[in-house]
Coordinates of C-alpha atoms in Angstrom, one line a residue:
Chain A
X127 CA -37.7 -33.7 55.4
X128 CA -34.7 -31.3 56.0
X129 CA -34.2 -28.4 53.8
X130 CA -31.4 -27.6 52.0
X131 CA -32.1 -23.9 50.8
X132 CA -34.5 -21.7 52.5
X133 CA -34.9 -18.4 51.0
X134 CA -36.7 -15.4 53.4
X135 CA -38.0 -12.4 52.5
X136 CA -35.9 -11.5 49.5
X137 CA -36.6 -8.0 48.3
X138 CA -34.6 -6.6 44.8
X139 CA -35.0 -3.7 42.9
X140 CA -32.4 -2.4 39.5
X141 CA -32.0 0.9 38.9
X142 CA -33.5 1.6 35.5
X143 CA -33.5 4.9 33.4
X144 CA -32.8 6.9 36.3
X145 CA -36.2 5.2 38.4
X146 CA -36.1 2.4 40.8
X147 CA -38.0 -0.9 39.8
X148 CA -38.8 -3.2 41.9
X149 CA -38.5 -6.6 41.0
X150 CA -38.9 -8.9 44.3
X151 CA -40.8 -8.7 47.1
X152 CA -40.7 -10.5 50.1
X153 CA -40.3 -13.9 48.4
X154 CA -39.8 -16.8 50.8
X155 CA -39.7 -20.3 50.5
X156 CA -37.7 -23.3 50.8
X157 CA -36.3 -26.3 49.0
X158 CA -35.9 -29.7 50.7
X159 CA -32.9 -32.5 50.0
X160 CA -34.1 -34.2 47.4
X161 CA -36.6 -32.3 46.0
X162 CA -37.7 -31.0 42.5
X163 CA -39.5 -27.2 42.8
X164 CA -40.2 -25.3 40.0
X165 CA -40.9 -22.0 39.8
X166 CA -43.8 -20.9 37.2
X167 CA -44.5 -17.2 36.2
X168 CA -44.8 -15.3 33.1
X169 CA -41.9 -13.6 31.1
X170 CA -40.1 -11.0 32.9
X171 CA -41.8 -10.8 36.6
X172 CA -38.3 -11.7 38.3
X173 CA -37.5 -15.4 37.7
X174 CA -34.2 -15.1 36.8
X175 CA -33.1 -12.6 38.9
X176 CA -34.2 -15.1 41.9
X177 CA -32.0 -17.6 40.4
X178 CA -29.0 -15.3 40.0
X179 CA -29.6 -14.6 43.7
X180 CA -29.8 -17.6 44.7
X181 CA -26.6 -19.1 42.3
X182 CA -25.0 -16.0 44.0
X183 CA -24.4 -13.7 41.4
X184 CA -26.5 -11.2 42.9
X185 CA -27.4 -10.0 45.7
X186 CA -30.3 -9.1 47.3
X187 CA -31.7 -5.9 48.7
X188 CA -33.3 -7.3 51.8
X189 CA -33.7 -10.9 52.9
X190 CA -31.5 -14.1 53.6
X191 CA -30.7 -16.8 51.6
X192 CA -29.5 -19.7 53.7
X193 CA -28.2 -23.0 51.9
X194 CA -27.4 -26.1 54.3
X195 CA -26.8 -23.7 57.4
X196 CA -25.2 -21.2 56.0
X197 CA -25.8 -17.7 54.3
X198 CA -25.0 -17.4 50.7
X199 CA -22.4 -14.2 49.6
X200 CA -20.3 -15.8 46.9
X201 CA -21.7 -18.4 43.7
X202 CA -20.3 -22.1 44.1
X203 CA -20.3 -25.2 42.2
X204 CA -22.5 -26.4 44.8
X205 CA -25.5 -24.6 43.5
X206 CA -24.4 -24.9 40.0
X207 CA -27.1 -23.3 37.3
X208 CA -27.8 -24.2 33.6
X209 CA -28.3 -20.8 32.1
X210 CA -30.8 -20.4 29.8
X211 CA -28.4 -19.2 27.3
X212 CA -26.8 -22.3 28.4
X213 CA -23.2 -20.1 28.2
X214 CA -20.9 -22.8 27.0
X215 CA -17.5 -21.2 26.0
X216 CA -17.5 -21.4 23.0
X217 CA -13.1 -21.6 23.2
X218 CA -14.0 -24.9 24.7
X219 CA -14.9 -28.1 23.1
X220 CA -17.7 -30.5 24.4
X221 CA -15.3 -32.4 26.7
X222 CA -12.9 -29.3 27.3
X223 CA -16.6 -27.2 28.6
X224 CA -16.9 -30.6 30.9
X225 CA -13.3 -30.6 32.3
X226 CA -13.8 -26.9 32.8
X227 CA -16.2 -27.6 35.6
X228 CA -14.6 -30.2 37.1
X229 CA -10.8 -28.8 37.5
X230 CA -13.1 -25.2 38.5
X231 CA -14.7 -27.6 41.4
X232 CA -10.9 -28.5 42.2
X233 CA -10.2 -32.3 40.6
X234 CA -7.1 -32.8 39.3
X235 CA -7.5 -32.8 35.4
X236 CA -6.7 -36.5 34.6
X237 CA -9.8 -37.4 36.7
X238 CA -11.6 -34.6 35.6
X239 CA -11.1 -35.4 31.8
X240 CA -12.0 -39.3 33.0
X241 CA -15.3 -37.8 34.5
X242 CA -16.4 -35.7 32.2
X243 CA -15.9 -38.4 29.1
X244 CA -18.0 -40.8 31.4
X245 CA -20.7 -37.7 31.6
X246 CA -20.9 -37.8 27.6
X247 CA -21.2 -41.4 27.7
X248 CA -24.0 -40.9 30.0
X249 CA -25.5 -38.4 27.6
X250 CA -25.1 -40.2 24.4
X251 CA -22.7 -37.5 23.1
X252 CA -19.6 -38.6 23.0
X253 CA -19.0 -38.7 19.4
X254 CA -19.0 -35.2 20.1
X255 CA -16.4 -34.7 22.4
X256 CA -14.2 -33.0 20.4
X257 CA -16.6 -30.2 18.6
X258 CA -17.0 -26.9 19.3
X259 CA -20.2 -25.2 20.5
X260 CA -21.0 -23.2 17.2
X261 CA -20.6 -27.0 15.6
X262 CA -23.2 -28.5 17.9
X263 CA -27.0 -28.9 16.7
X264 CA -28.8 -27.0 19.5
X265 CA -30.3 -30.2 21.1
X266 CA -26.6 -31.3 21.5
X267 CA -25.6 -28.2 23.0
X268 CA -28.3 -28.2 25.4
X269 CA -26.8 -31.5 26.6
X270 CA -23.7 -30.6 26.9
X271 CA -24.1 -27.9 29.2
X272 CA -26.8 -30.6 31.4
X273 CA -23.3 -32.7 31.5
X274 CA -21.5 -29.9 32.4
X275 CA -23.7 -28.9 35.3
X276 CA -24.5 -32.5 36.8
X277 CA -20.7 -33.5 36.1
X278 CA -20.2 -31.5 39.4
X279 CA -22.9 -33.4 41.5
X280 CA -24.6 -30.3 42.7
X281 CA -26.5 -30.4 45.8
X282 CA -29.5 -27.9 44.3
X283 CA -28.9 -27.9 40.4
X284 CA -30.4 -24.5 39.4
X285 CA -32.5 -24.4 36.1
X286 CA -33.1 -21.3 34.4
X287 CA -35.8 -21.9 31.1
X288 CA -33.3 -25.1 30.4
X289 CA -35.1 -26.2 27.5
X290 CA -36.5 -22.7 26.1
X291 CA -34.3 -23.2 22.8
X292 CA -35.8 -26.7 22.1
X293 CA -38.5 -27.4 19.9
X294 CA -42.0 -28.5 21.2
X295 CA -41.2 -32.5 21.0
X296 CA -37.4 -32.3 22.2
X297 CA -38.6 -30.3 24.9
X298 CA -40.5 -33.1 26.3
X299 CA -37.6 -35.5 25.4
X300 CA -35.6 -33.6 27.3
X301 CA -37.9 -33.1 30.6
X302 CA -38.3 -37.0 30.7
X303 CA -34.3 -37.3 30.1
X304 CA -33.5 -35.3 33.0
X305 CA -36.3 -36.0 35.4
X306 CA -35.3 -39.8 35.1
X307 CA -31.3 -39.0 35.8
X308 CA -32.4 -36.2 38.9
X309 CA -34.6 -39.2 40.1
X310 CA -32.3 -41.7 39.8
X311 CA -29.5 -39.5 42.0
X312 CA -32.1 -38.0 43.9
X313 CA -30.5 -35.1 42.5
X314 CA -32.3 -31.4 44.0
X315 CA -33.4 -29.3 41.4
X316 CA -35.0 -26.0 41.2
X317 CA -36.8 -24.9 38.2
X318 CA -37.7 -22.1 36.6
X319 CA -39.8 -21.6 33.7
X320 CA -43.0 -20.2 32.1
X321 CA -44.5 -22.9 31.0
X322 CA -47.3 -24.0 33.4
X323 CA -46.7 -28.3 31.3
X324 CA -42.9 -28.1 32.0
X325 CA -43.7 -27.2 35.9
X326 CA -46.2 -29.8 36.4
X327 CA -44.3 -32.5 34.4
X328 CA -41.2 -32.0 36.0
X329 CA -41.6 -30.5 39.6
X330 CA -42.7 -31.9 43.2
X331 CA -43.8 -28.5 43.9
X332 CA -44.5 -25.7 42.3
X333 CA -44.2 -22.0 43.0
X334 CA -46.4 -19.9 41.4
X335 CA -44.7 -16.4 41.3
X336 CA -45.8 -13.0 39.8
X337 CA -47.3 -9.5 40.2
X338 CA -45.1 -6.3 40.0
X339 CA -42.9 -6.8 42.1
X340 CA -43.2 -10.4 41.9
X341 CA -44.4 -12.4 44.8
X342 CA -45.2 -15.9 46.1
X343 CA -49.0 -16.4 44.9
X344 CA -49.6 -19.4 45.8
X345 CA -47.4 -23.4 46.5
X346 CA -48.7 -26.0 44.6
X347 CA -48.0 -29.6 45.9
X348 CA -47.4 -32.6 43.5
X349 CA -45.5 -34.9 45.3
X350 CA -48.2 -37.4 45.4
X351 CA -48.3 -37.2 41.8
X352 CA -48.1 -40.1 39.4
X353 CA -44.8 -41.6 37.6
X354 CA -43.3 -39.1 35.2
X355 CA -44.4 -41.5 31.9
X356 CA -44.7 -39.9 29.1
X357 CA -48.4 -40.8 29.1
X358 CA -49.0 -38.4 32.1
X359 CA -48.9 -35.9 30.2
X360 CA -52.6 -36.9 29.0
X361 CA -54.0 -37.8 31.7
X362 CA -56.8 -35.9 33.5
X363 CA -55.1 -35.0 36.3
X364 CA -52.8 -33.6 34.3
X365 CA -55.2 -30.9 32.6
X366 CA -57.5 -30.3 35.7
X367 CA -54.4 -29.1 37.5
X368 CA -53.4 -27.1 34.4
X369 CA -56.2 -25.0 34.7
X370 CA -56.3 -24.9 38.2
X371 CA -52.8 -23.2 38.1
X372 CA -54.3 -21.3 35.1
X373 CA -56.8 -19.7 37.0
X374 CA -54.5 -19.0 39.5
X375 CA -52.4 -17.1 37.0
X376 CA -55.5 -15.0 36.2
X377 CA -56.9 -14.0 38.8
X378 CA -53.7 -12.5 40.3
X379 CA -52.5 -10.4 37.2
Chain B
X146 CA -10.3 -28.0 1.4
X147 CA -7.3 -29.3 -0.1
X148 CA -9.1 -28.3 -4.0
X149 CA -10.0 -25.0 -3.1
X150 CA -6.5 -24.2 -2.0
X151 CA -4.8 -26.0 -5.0
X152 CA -7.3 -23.4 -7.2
X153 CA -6.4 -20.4 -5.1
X154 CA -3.4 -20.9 -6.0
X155 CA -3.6 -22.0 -9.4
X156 CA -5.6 -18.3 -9.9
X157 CA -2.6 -16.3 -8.0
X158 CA -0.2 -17.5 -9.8
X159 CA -1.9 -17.2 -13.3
X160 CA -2.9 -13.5 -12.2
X161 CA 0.6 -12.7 -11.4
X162 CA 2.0 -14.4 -14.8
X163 CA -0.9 -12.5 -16.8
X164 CA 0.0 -9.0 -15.7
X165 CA 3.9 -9.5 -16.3
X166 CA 3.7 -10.8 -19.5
X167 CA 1.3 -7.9 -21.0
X168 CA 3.6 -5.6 -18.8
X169 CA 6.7 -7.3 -21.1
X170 CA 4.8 -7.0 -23.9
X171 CA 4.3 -3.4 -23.6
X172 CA 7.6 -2.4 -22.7
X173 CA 9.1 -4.6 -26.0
X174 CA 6.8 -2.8 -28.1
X175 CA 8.0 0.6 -26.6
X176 CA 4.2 1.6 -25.5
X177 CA 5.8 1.9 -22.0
X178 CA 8.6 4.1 -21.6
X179 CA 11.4 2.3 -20.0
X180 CA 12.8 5.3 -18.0
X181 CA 9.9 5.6 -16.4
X182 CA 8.8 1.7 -15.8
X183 CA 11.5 -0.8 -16.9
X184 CA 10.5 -4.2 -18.1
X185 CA 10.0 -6.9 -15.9
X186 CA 13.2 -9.1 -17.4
X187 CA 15.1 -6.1 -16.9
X188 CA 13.6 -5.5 -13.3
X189 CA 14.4 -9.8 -12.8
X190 CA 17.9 -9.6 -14.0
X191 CA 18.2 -6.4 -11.2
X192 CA 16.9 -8.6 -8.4
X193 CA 19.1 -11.2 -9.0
X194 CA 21.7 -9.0 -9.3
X195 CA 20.9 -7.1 -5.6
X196 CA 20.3 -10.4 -4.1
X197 CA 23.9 -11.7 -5.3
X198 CA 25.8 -8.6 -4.2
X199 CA 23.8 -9.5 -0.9
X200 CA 23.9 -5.7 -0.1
X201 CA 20.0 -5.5 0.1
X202 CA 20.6 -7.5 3.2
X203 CA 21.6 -5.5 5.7
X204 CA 19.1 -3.0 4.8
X205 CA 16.5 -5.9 5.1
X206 CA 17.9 -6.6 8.5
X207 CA 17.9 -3.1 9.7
X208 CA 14.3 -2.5 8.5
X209 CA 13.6 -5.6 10.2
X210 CA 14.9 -5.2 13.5
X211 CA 13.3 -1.1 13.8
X212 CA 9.9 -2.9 13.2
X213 CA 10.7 -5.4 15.8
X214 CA 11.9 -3.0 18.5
X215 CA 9.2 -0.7 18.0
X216 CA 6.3 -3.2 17.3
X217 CA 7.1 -4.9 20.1
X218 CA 7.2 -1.6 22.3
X219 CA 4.2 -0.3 21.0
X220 CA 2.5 -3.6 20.9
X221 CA 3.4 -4.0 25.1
X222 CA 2.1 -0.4 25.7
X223 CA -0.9 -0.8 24.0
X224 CA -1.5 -3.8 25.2
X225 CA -1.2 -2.3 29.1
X226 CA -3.3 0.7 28.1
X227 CA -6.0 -1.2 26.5
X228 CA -6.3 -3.0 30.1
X229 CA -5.8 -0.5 31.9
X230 CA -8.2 1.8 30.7
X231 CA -11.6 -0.3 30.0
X232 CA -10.9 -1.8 33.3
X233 CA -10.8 1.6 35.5
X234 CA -13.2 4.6 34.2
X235 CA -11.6 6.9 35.6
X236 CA -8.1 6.4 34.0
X237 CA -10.2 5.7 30.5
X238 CA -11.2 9.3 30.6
X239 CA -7.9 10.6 31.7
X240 CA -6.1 8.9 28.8
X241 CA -8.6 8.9 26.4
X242 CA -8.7 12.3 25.9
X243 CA -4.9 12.6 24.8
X244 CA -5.0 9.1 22.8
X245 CA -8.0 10.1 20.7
X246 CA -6.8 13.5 20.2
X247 CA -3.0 12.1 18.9
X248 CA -4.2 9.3 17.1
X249 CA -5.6 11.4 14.2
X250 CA -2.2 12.7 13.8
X251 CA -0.3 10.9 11.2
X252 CA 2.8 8.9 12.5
X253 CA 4.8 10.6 9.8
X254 CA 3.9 14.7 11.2
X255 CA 6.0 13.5 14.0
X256 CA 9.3 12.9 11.7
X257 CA 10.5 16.8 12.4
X258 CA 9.8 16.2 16.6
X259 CA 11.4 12.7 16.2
X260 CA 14.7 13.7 14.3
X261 CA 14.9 16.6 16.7
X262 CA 14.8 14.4 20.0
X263 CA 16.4 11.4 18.7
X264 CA 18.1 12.2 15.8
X265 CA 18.9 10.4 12.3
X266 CA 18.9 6.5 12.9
X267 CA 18.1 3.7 14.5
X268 CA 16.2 5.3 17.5
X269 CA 14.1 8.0 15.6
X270 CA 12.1 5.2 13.2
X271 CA 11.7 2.6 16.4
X272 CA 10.2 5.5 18.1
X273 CA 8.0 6.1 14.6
X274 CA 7.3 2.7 14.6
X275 CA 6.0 2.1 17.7
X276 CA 3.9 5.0 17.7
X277 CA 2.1 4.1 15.2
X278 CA 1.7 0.3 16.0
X279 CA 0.4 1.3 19.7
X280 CA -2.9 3.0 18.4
X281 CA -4.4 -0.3 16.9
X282 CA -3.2 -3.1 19.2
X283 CA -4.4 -0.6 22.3
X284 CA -8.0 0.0 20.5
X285 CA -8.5 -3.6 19.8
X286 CA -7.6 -4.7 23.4
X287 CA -9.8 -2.3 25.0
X288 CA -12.4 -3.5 22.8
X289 CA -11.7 -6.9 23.7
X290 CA -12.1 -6.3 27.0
X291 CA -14.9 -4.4 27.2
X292 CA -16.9 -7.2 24.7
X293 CA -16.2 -9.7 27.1
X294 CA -19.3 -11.3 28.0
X295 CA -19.8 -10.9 32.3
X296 CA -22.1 -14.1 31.0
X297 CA -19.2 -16.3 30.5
X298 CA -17.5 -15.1 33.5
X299 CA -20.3 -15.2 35.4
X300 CA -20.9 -19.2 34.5
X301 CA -17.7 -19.8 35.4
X302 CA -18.0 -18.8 39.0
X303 CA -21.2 -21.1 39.3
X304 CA -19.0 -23.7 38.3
X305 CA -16.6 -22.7 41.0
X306 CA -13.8 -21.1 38.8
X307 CA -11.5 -19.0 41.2
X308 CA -10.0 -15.8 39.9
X309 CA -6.7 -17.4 38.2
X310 CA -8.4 -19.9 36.7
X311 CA -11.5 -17.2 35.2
X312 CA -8.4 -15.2 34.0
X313 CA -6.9 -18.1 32.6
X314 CA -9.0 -20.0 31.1
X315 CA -12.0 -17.6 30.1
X316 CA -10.6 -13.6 30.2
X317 CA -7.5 -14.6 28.1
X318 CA -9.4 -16.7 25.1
X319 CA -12.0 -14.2 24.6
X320 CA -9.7 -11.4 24.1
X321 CA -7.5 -13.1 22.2
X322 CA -8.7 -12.8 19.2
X323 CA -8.9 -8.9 19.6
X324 CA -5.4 -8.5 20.4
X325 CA -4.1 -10.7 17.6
X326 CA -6.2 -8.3 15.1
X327 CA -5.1 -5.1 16.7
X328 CA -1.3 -7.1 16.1
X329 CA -2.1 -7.9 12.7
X330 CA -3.2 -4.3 11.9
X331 CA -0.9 -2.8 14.0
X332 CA 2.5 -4.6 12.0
X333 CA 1.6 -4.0 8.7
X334 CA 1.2 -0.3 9.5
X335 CA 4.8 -0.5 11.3
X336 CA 6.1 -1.8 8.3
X337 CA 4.4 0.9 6.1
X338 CA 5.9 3.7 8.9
X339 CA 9.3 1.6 8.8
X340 CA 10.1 2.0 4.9
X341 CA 8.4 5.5 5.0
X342 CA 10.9 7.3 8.3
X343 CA 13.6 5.4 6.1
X344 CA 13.3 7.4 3.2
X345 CA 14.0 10.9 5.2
X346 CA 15.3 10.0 8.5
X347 CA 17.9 7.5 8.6
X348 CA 20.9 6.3 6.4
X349 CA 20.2 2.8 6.1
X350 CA 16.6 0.3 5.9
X351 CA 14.9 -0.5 3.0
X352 CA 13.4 2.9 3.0
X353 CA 17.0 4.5 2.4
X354 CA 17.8 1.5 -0.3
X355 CA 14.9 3.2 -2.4
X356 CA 15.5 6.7 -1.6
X357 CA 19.4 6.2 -2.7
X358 CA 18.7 4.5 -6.0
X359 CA 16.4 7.1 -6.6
X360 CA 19.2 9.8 -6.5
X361 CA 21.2 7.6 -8.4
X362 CA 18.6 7.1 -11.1
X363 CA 18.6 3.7 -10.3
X364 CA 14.9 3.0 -11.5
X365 CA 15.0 -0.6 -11.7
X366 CA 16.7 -0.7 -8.4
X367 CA 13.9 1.2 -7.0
X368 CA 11.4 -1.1 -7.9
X369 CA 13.5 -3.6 -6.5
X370 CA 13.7 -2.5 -3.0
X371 CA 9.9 -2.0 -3.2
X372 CA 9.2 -5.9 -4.5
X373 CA 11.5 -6.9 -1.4
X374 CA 9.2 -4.5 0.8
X375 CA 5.9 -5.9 -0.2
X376 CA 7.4 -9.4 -0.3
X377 CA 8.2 -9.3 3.4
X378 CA 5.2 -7.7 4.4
X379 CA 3.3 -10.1 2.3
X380 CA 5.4 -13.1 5.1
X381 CA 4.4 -10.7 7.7
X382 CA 1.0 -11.2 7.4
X383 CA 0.9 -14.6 6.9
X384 CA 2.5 -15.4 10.1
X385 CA 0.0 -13.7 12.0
X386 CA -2.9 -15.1 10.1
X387 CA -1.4 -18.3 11.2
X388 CA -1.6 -17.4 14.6
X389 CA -5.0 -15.6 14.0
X390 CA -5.8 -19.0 12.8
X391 CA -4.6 -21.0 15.8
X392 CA -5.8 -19.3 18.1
X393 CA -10.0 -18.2 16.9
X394 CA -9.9 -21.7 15.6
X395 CA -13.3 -22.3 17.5
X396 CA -14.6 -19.7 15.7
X397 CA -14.9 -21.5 12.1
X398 CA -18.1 -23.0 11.9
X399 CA -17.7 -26.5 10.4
X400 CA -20.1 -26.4 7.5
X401 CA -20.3 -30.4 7.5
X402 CA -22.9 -30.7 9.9

């Protein structure tokens, strides 16, 4: 397998009331074409900062980030993020947010707009087309900005707590809804959330990272993991590795 | 939409009838003195009068223009200021000092400096006028700039936005709606410092149509040129709401859903 990000030895600390925190600390790993990582640690122990880095709105400290060959100084549709705010403009309608991203990844606009209505098809939105954001039920928002993000056929699509907004049963709605799209493009994705059910549902791999500064603990492999089905969910494997990765959590707070 | 508008309206105009007719009544029965108020049928027969002699107009027209030519100049400088300053912290504190310190200063203190450096006329109420229109319009666009979420810019580049289209396309429509309140504020106090420089600095405006009528004990003339005045402001207003209106649009939350 060939890797399309490989992240080395990324250090990052803010300046915060006049102290220096450190967030990062040597975090390596890597992401291959094709693959689904996620990246599992609690509230606040660097996750998003990670992402930022590696969507290139921040830089790092100390380390490399190198994404098919070449080091990463400015953000590009290429390694497009859904925020967790999810950051539609809320100027824009639901196609207008679409054809945004498009004409941004440099299409002209008459096949941008023919895209990006195709892309609410795809969603089952596009009765919407025409709302605003702050007229959109949150579930419909949420797509939106997933249409948005895979409208530009990303080679990594950067996740940041996608579905943190989302009640407990669209939440799991949602992870099968996308995992069955990424799979069916073989689209990359990297993950990141708290939720030790999201990471195992969704991910081939996943990272657990945490301490202060926040660090790789440990790479959990799934790839030989069963189907997504809903019914995986309850499944034994499904809990034993639940705890395992709780346990893991534990023991390295 | 269309009801609740029909019964706005309904309730304006029945507000406006209400108040003229006890006003009438009152002056008929000689409870209000009529040198000091005149009736409204008096005040009616006046207005049609001044509108048919059609010399209200050019005062309308002068009045007009000075709030044009020194909104607009205002307006611009504020505009650049507001920019300027909440995009460079260094020029924000090297300006700020002097705009906070002037602003508190009424518009009309500076009548004496303005009549001595540009004399009665045209020149001395633009320069009034913009004054006073280039405190709000620069407030509100600094504001606007600084509210500007670095989130929406910031999504944009992951999108691969370049700089012209970030600027187009996410910079301008968030601070839109900033500017067009500092505009909204910012003409209906020119039109206020318009009527007001009139009345002492110049020789012609609406302003002067009042203060002449006044020496001529022209009461009902007086409350005349002040109908016309809040009339026109009252059009003012509602053509920047309507732009206000186009262009926050995506602001009004559709209560159907």
């Amino acid at each position: 397998m060939t890797k399309t990000l490989e992240i080395s030895n990324i250090s990052k600390s803010f300046l915060s009331n006049y102290r220096r925190k450190n967030v990062l600390n040597k975090v390596s790993f890597s992401v291959n074409y094709g693959e689904i990582v996620a990246i599992l640690g609690p509230n606040g122990c660097g996750k998003t900062t990670l992402l930022n880095i590696i969507a290139g709105i921040l830089k790092p400290d100390d380390g490399s980030v190198i994404f098919n060959n070449e080091e990463i100084i400015h953000p590009s549709w290429q390694r497009t993020m859904i925020f967790q705010e999810l950051n539609l403009f809320p100027w824009k309608t639901s196609l207008e947010n679409i054809v945004f991203g498009l004409r941004a990844k440099g299409l002209p606009k008459k096949e941008a707009i023919f895209l990006a209505k195709s892309q609410l098809k795809l969603l089952g939105i596009e009765n919407f087309s025409n709302y605003y954001p702050n007229q959109l039920s949150v579930g419909t928002k949420q797509k939106v900005a997933i249409a948005r993000a895979l409208a530009l056929e990303p080679d990594i699509l950067l996740l940041d707590e996608p579905f943190s907004s989302l009640d407990m049963q669209s939440r799991e709605l949602f992870q099968e809804d996308l995992i069955n799209i990424a799979k069916q493009r073989k689209q990359t994705m990297l993950i990141v959330t708290h939720s030790i059910d999201e990471a195992l549902f969704m991910s081939d791999r996943i990272i657990i990272l945490n301490g202060s500064p926040a660090k790789v603990n440990a790479v959990i492999n799934l790839a030989a993991s069963p189907n997504r089905t809903p019914r995986y969910r309850n499944t034994q494997q499904f809990s034993k590795l639940k705890n395992e990765i709780w346990e893991i959590l534990r023991s390295k707070d | 939409m269309v009801m609740i508008n029909k019964k706005t309206i309904i309730l304006k105009v029945l507000s406006v009838l209400f108040v003229v007719i006890i006003w009438q009544i009152l002056s008929s029965s000689q409870i209000i003195n009529a040198h000091f108020i005149p009736p409204p049928l008096e005040i009616a027969k006046s207005f049609i009068l001044t509108i048919q002699s059609t010399e209200i107009f050019k005062d309308i027209y002068v009045s007009i223009s000075r709030v044009f030519v020194g909104f607009l100049m205002g307006a611009v400088i504020g505009l650049i200021f507001g920019v300027i300053t909440s995009y460079s912290a260094v020029l924000r504190y090297l300006l700020s000092i002097w705009i906070e310190f002037i602003r508190p200063i009424p518009p009309l203190a500076w009548i004496p400096l303005a009549i001595l450096w540009f004399g009665l006329g045209n020149k001395s109420a633009i320069f009034l006028v913009a004054l006073g229109s280039f405190f709000p319009v620069y407030s509100n666009t600094f504001e606007g700039v600084i509210a500007l979420p670095k989130k929406f810019v910031d999504t944009a580049k992951t999108l691969g936005a370049d700089s012209k289209l970030i600027f187009l396309e996410v910079v301008i429509p968030a601070i839109l709606p900033y500017i067009i309140t500092g505009l909204k504020i910012g003409l209906g106090v020119s039109w206020m410092i318009v009527v007001t420089a009139e009345l002492v600095g110049t020789t012609s405006g609406l302003g002067y149509f009042i203060q002449l009528n006044r020496i001529l004990l022209q009461v009902d003339k007086v409350i005349v040129g002040m109908i016309v005045i809040g009339l026109i402001g009252l059009v003012m207003n509602y053509f920047i709401s309507l732009l206000e209106k186009y262009f926050s649009h995506w602001k009004i939350i559709n209560t159907d859903l």
